[in-house]
């Protein structure tokens, strides 16, 4: 397969879904992302970006969350077909 | 009557789970707000008498987890652990079961009895989510109640269930053990045994929870259990063995393995109890959201909303403030007519009544601003406002949510400082509060108008605008400086839930508003009153008995003439006397004593005195100048005259000095009420920091402006 199967969360297109593979970072940041439900296996939808392109609005489970681009970059996802 | 049995319960749950509405529903008006010991995290306590029970209800901070990383979480778990509530009510957003149950897993680990409150049940039903309540109760080993907090539905049955669980009538409160996979489960069991046997590390908490926290490398629990080497040697060894064993078999941190274990367990439960698990209940919200956070019209809409709140708070608030002002004057007149004149009368009239006036004058602002904030928060727009502003606020190292307090700072620092309560991170709150006084509040405007009007004529508007901009620029620079030095970013990421838009309910809005008002009156009112009286005394004592000339005799002599020029002369004499009295008081002397300090800034001693009296409230600077320049206390009505006197070359005030003075008034220590608000919110250490920091900042910048201006030949 030639297409990239791994990317980071901030690279998803609007409306695209991705499955979390891993969360990078360390200590509190990482733990916090986990505690909020961003853990491996979770399917995340990129809802939209704020008018200034940052932060991002994502949805997973049954809720919507705002996350900064720099933090989304810590989350490796596998983009899912639409 | 049989005495009531007192029980204590705590409410735990995620932010946005509607915990507050449940709290309000349970307690009604019987609640008070305090802080958790030693920290500025708010603690709301309520009481409810129900059947034979007196129930004390503590609303814990809304959290997603119970780690030691965030202050809110630590406070919540310390409360559960150390204050030993009889049971916990775990409030859950029914539409978001999976995420909510993660916290529930940690309550199970702590081994505390709890009731599950499936709140906002109506929203879940609307979104087509079905939850098998009986099965959920069985799997969690805890009673489950359905409620709709904002409509106060299900509160009765929640109370019944609380009592039933307390009485032990519900036999299902046998919690399961959260499983993290067989390998980890064995390790946890071994370690639990060790914790259990560890003599001398007795602790309120469940040994299994301690074992799990040790494996998670929880700094707080480690400090408590492993710091005493003698008693914990065995335990430490066992822990290290377990960690080595884990490291050999997995590549992940044990902390993450445990977290994944909890999620796995939650996913298992959700699969069993919930049908239609993946629905987007945000659909209804989405169309609203498409407008409110739209790429192009999002900002204009935001600005309009902010403008409305600002105008309501400060323009609409102006009317009741005038009524209060008038009421205080009437009271003062009444008092002066009733009490025979003398020192006691002066103290009652100017000290006490004036002091009370200075407390309640801010009430309209506070009530209206918090009405606005309650509407923003309850409707869900607050999170969107933060979403829109985050990128911009990050330039000054702050969170999107800091925007609203900052904006309010242009109206009045006092409600703005109180509004920082909406910020979760203590660091953000401290930084926001320290920068807030740099947003030029409306009380400083009369000073600018006076000086800019007197010296810059047609350019007055631009000059005043430049002062406002200067405040913002200084704030940006200070933010950069502070967060590189004493307020380094803590590692908490900015991940914020965007709750669905909801219609705010009158009850919760009113309670929210009343809360703030009560805090202001109870916690700050008394101190402000005392401080106002002290400041009044400083401006009153010592009293001058001997004057440079015999005013009374001269006035009496002139009074006999009863002509217009004579009346004018009397007025001049009286002003001169007032000025002499003022110079003689502690404040007057202070003003003269600080002459060497203000001289390098180009200020004369009258300006020094005016600045000191500005500590009561910044607008007092103008009236003090009036008194000192012998124009009478009504200087605000006498603007033209005062500005003419100021321009008199003999007074030594040049346009450069006037500008320097405005810079100083912008930057120097905020008024006493703001200072006390700062103390109330972030403690006296930061209050002193703020006072000293602002003073130093004002002096240095004014020095640069004045001396720099002289250097380049300005006058």
Short mmCIF file of C-alpha atoms in Angstrom, two decimals, chain B residues 336-626:
data_model
loop_
_atom_site.label_atom_id
_atom_site.label_comp_id
_atom_site.label_asym_id
_atom_site.label_seq_id
_atom_site.Cartn_x
_atom_site.Cartn_y
_atom_site.Cartn_z
CA UNK B 336 -25.90 65.00 59.73
CA UNK B 337 -29.27 66.49 60.62
CA UNK B 338 -29.81 63.95 63.38
CA UNK B 339 -26.42 63.63 65.00
CA UNK B 340 -24.95 66.71 66.60
CA UNK B 341 -21.83 67.73 64.76
CA UNK B 342 -18.42 66.71 65.97
CA UNK B 343 -15.92 63.98 65.34
CA UNK B 344 -18.42 61.21 65.95
CA UNK B 345 -20.80 62.67 63.41
CA UNK B 346 -18.00 63.01 60.86
CA UNK B 347 -17.04 59.39 61.41
CA UNK B 348 -20.59 58.13 60.99
CA UNK B 349 -21.36 60.31 57.99
CA UNK B 350 -18.15 60.19 55.97
CA UNK B 351 -16.49 57.11 57.42
CA UNK B 352 -19.21 54.54 58.01
CA UNK B 353 -22.01 55.61 55.66
CA UNK B 354 -19.45 56.61 53.03
CA UNK B 355 -17.74 53.26 53.53
CA UNK B 356 -20.96 51.29 53.15
CA UNK B 357 -21.65 53.35 50.05
CA UNK B 358 -18.30 52.32 48.60
CA UNK B 359 -19.21 48.66 49.13
CA UNK B 360 -22.70 48.64 47.67
CA UNK B 361 -21.97 50.98 44.77
CA UNK B 362 -20.47 47.99 42.90
CA UNK B 363 -23.50 45.77 43.41
CA UNK B 364 -25.33 46.66 40.17
CA UNK B 365 -22.20 45.88 38.13
CA UNK B 366 -21.69 42.56 39.87
CA UNK B 367 -25.31 41.46 39.63
CA UNK B 368 -25.66 42.31 35.94
CA UNK B 369 -22.28 40.94 34.89
CA UNK B 370 -22.92 37.65 36.63
CA UNK B 371 -26.36 37.45 35.12
CA UNK B 372 -24.63 37.71 31.74
CA UNK B 373 -21.97 35.17 32.65
CA UNK B 374 -24.57 32.74 33.98
CA UNK B 375 -26.47 33.01 30.69
CA UNK B 376 -23.28 32.45 28.70
CA UNK B 377 -22.24 29.47 30.78
CA UNK B 378 -25.60 27.77 31.01
CA UNK B 379 -26.37 28.20 27.32
CA UNK B 380 -23.04 26.68 26.30
CA UNK B 381 -21.83 29.82 24.55
CA UNK B 382 -19.03 30.43 27.04
CA UNK B 383 -17.15 27.41 25.71
CA UNK B 384 -17.62 28.71 22.15
CA UNK B 385 -16.40 32.16 23.12
CA UNK B 386 -13.26 30.53 24.48
CA UNK B 387 -13.03 28.45 21.29
CA UNK B 388 -13.14 31.61 19.17
CA UNK B 389 -10.76 33.65 21.28
CA UNK B 390 -8.22 31.01 22.18
CA UNK B 391 -5.87 31.67 19.30
CA UNK B 392 -5.76 35.39 20.04
CA UNK B 393 -5.47 35.06 23.79
CA UNK B 394 -2.63 32.63 23.35
CA UNK B 395 -0.46 35.50 22.16
CA UNK B 396 -0.43 36.66 25.74
CA UNK B 397 -0.12 33.13 27.08
CA UNK B 398 -3.70 32.91 28.23
CA UNK B 399 -6.70 30.74 27.67
CA UNK B 400 -9.62 31.76 25.46
CA UNK B 401 -11.77 31.98 28.55
CA UNK B 402 -9.65 34.82 29.94
CA UNK B 403 -11.08 37.15 27.34
CA UNK B 404 -14.31 37.89 29.14
CA UNK B 405 -12.76 38.99 32.46
CA UNK B 406 -10.20 41.04 30.51
CA UNK B 407 -12.91 42.82 28.59
CA UNK B 408 -14.88 43.51 31.77
CA UNK B 409 -11.71 45.02 33.21
CA UNK B 410 -12.31 48.07 31.02
CA UNK B 411 -15.51 48.62 32.96
CA UNK B 412 -14.45 47.82 36.49
CA UNK B 413 -11.73 45.55 37.84
CA UNK B 414 -13.81 44.30 40.77
CA UNK B 415 -16.45 42.23 38.95
CA UNK B 416 -13.80 41.32 36.36
CA UNK B 417 -11.55 39.82 39.03
CA UNK B 418 -14.49 37.86 40.38
CA UNK B 419 -15.29 36.66 36.85
CA UNK B 420 -11.96 34.81 36.64
CA UNK B 421 -13.67 32.06 38.62
CA UNK B 422 -14.67 30.61 35.27
CA UNK B 423 -11.03 29.74 34.56
CA UNK B 424 -10.07 26.25 35.61
CA UNK B 425 -6.32 26.47 35.85
CA UNK B 426 -5.04 28.37 38.90
CA UNK B 427 -2.13 29.68 36.87
CA UNK B 428 -4.45 31.19 34.27
CA UNK B 429 -6.43 32.81 37.02
CA UNK B 430 -3.39 34.33 38.68
CA UNK B 431 -2.01 35.62 35.39
CA UNK B 432 -5.37 37.03 34.31
CA UNK B 433 -5.92 38.74 37.65
CA UNK B 434 -2.43 40.25 37.66
CA UNK B 435 -2.95 41.68 34.17
CA UNK B 436 -6.53 42.82 34.71
CA UNK B 437 -5.77 46.16 36.40
CA UNK B 438 -3.82 47.16 33.27
CA UNK B 439 -7.12 47.27 31.41
CA UNK B 440 -8.01 50.85 32.18
CA UNK B 441 -11.19 50.83 34.26
CA UNK B 442 -13.90 53.44 33.87
CA UNK B 443 -13.05 55.13 37.18
CA UNK B 444 -9.78 56.28 35.66
CA UNK B 445 -11.50 57.99 32.76
CA UNK B 446 -12.39 61.24 34.62
CA UNK B 447 -8.67 61.71 35.37
CA UNK B 448 -7.79 61.30 31.70
CA UNK B 449 -10.60 63.58 30.61
CA UNK B 450 -9.44 66.27 32.99
CA UNK B 451 -5.78 66.19 32.03
CA UNK B 452 -6.13 65.43 28.35
CA UNK B 453 -8.86 68.06 28.05
CA UNK B 454 -6.76 70.67 29.81
CA UNK B 455 -3.54 70.10 27.90
CA UNK B 456 -4.23 68.47 24.57
CA UNK B 457 -7.38 70.25 23.41
CA UNK B 458 -8.53 68.86 20.11
CA UNK B 459 -6.22 65.86 20.42
CA UNK B 460 -7.61 64.82 23.80
CA UNK B 461 -9.46 61.84 22.31
CA UNK B 462 -6.34 60.45 20.68
CA UNK B 463 -4.30 61.00 23.82
CA UNK B 464 -6.82 59.12 25.95
CA UNK B 465 -6.96 56.34 23.38
CA UNK B 466 -3.17 56.06 23.49
CA UNK B 467 -3.39 55.54 27.27
CA UNK B 468 -5.82 52.65 26.79
CA UNK B 469 -3.58 51.11 24.15
CA UNK B 470 -0.57 51.56 26.40
CA UNK B 471 -2.35 49.51 29.08
CA UNK B 472 -2.99 46.66 26.65
CA UNK B 473 0.57 46.75 25.30
CA UNK B 474 2.03 46.71 28.81
CA UNK B 475 -0.27 43.78 29.64
CA UNK B 476 1.00 41.82 26.64
CA UNK B 477 4.63 42.48 27.55
CA UNK B 478 4.04 41.67 31.22
CA UNK B 479 2.26 38.45 30.29
CA UNK B 480 5.27 37.33 28.30
CA UNK B 481 7.58 38.28 31.13
CA UNK B 482 5.52 36.67 33.89
CA UNK B 483 5.01 33.40 32.14
CA UNK B 484 8.68 33.10 31.40
CA UNK B 485 9.61 33.72 35.01
CA UNK B 486 7.32 33.12 37.94
CA UNK B 487 4.26 31.75 36.18
CA UNK B 488 5.56 29.03 33.94
CA UNK B 489 2.92 27.10 32.05
CA UNK B 490 1.78 24.01 33.83
CA UNK B 491 1.47 21.02 31.62
CA UNK B 492 -2.30 20.86 31.53
CA UNK B 493 -3.42 20.88 27.92
CA UNK B 494 -6.26 23.06 26.72
CA UNK B 495 -8.87 20.43 26.11
CA UNK B 496 -12.32 21.79 26.71
CA UNK B 497 -15.68 20.21 26.28
CA UNK B 498 -18.12 21.96 23.93
CA UNK B 499 -21.45 21.06 25.49
CA UNK B 500 -24.65 21.09 23.44
CA UNK B 501 -26.47 24.43 23.43
CA UNK B 502 -29.14 24.48 26.09
CA UNK B 503 -31.81 26.87 27.24
CA UNK B 504 -30.68 28.36 30.57
CA UNK B 505 -33.23 28.04 33.38
CA UNK B 506 -34.22 31.02 35.47
CA UNK B 507 -33.52 29.18 38.71
CA UNK B 508 -29.93 28.31 37.98
CA UNK B 509 -29.20 31.76 36.57
CA UNK B 510 -30.61 33.43 39.67
CA UNK B 511 -28.69 31.12 42.00
CA UNK B 512 -25.46 31.77 40.11
CA UNK B 513 -26.01 35.52 40.33
CA UNK B 514 -26.96 35.45 43.99
CA UNK B 515 -23.87 33.34 44.80
CA UNK B 516 -21.48 36.00 43.51
CA UNK B 517 -23.40 38.81 45.13
CA UNK B 518 -23.33 37.01 48.44
CA UNK B 519 -19.60 36.38 48.19
CA UNK B 520 -19.05 40.02 47.43
CA UNK B 521 -21.17 41.27 50.32
CA UNK B 522 -20.14 38.72 52.92
CA UNK B 523 -16.53 38.03 52.19
CA UNK B 524 -15.47 41.42 50.91
CA UNK B 525 -18.00 43.89 52.19
CA UNK B 526 -16.72 43.87 55.76
CA UNK B 527 -13.09 44.29 54.81
CA UNK B 528 -13.86 47.04 52.33
CA UNK B 529 -15.89 48.85 54.97
CA UNK B 530 -13.04 48.68 57.48
CA UNK B 531 -10.50 49.74 54.87
CA UNK B 532 -12.69 52.66 53.79
CA UNK B 533 -13.02 53.83 57.37
CA UNK B 534 -9.27 53.60 57.88
CA UNK B 535 -8.63 55.58 54.73
CA UNK B 536 -11.21 58.11 55.82
CA UNK B 537 -9.43 58.43 59.17
CA UNK B 538 -6.10 58.96 57.44
CA UNK B 539 -7.65 61.80 55.51
CA UNK B 540 -9.25 63.26 58.67
CA UNK B 541 -6.58 63.08 61.36
CA UNK B 542 -4.73 64.82 62.78
CA UNK B 543 -7.11 67.73 62.82
CA UNK B 544 -5.69 71.14 62.29
CA UNK B 545 -6.50 73.56 65.11
CA UNK B 546 -4.28 76.48 64.30
CA UNK B 547 -4.47 78.01 60.89
CA UNK B 548 -2.16 80.40 59.06
CA UNK B 549 -4.86 83.03 59.22
CA UNK B 550 -8.02 83.44 61.28
CA UNK B 551 -10.54 82.15 58.76
CA UNK B 552 -13.51 82.21 61.09
CA UNK B 553 -13.05 85.88 61.96
CA UNK B 554 -12.53 86.89 58.34
CA UNK B 555 -15.55 84.92 57.18
CA UNK B 556 -17.68 86.34 59.95
CA UNK B 557 -16.58 89.84 59.01
CA UNK B 558 -17.40 89.27 55.36
CA UNK B 559 -20.71 87.61 56.14
CA UNK B 560 -22.00 90.81 57.68
CA UNK B 561 -21.59 92.63 54.34
CA UNK B 562 -23.96 90.25 52.55
CA UNK B 563 -22.82 91.22 49.04
CA UNK B 564 -21.83 89.10 46.10
CA UNK B 565 -18.08 89.89 46.14
CA UNK B 566 -18.11 89.16 49.85
CA UNK B 567 -19.73 85.75 49.26
CA UNK B 568 -17.07 84.97 46.68
CA UNK B 569 -14.35 85.89 49.12
CA UNK B 570 -15.94 83.65 51.73
CA UNK B 571 -15.86 80.75 49.26
CA UNK B 572 -12.18 81.40 48.53
CA UNK B 573 -11.39 81.52 52.24
CA UNK B 574 -13.26 78.31 52.91
CA UNK B 575 -11.41 76.52 50.13
CA UNK B 576 -8.13 77.75 51.51
CA UNK B 577 -9.08 76.42 54.90
CA UNK B 578 -10.07 73.01 53.50
CA UNK B 579 -6.76 72.83 51.67
CA UNK B 580 -4.88 73.62 54.86
CA UNK B 581 -6.83 70.95 56.71
CA UNK B 582 -6.07 68.41 54.04
CA UNK B 583 -2.36 69.19 53.96
CA UNK B 584 -2.27 68.65 57.70
CA UNK B 585 -3.79 65.14 57.66
CA UNK B 586 -1.86 61.89 57.40
CA UNK B 587 -2.67 61.59 53.70
CA UNK B 588 -1.63 65.18 53.12
CA UNK B 589 1.61 64.65 54.96
CA UNK B 590 2.24 61.42 53.12
CA UNK B 591 1.75 63.24 49.86
CA UNK B 592 4.34 65.77 50.88
CA UNK B 593 6.65 63.12 52.26
CA UNK B 594 6.66 61.25 48.96
CA UNK B 595 7.64 64.41 47.11
CA UNK B 596 11.18 63.15 46.48
CA UNK B 597 9.67 60.00 44.97
CA UNK B 598 7.26 61.74 42.62
CA UNK B 599 9.52 64.63 41.70
CA UNK B 600 11.56 62.63 39.16
CA UNK B 601 8.22 61.97 37.46
CA UNK B 602 7.52 65.66 37.18
CA UNK B 603 4.67 65.66 39.73
CA UNK B 604 4.12 68.34 42.35
CA UNK B 605 3.06 67.48 45.88
CA UNK B 606 -0.61 68.06 45.19
CA UNK B 607 -0.44 65.38 42.54
CA UNK B 608 1.26 63.07 45.05
CA UNK B 609 -1.55 63.57 47.57
CA UNK B 610 -4.18 63.06 44.87
CA UNK B 611 -2.53 59.78 43.87
CA UNK B 612 -2.53 58.52 47.45
CA UNK B 613 -6.19 59.39 47.89
CA UNK B 614 -6.82 57.61 44.57
CA UNK B 615 -6.20 54.44 46.47
CA UNK B 616 -9.78 54.72 47.79
CA UNK B 617 -11.10 54.84 44.23
CA UNK B 618 -9.40 56.19 41.17
CA UNK B 619 -12.00 58.83 40.44
CA UNK B 620 -11.18 60.39 43.83
CA UNK B 621 -7.96 61.65 42.23
CA UNK B 622 -9.96 64.33 40.45
CA UNK B 623 -11.89 65.51 43.50
CA UNK B 624 -8.67 65.59 45.55
CA UNK B 625 -7.01 67.75 42.93
CA UNK B 626 -10.03 70.02 43.21
#
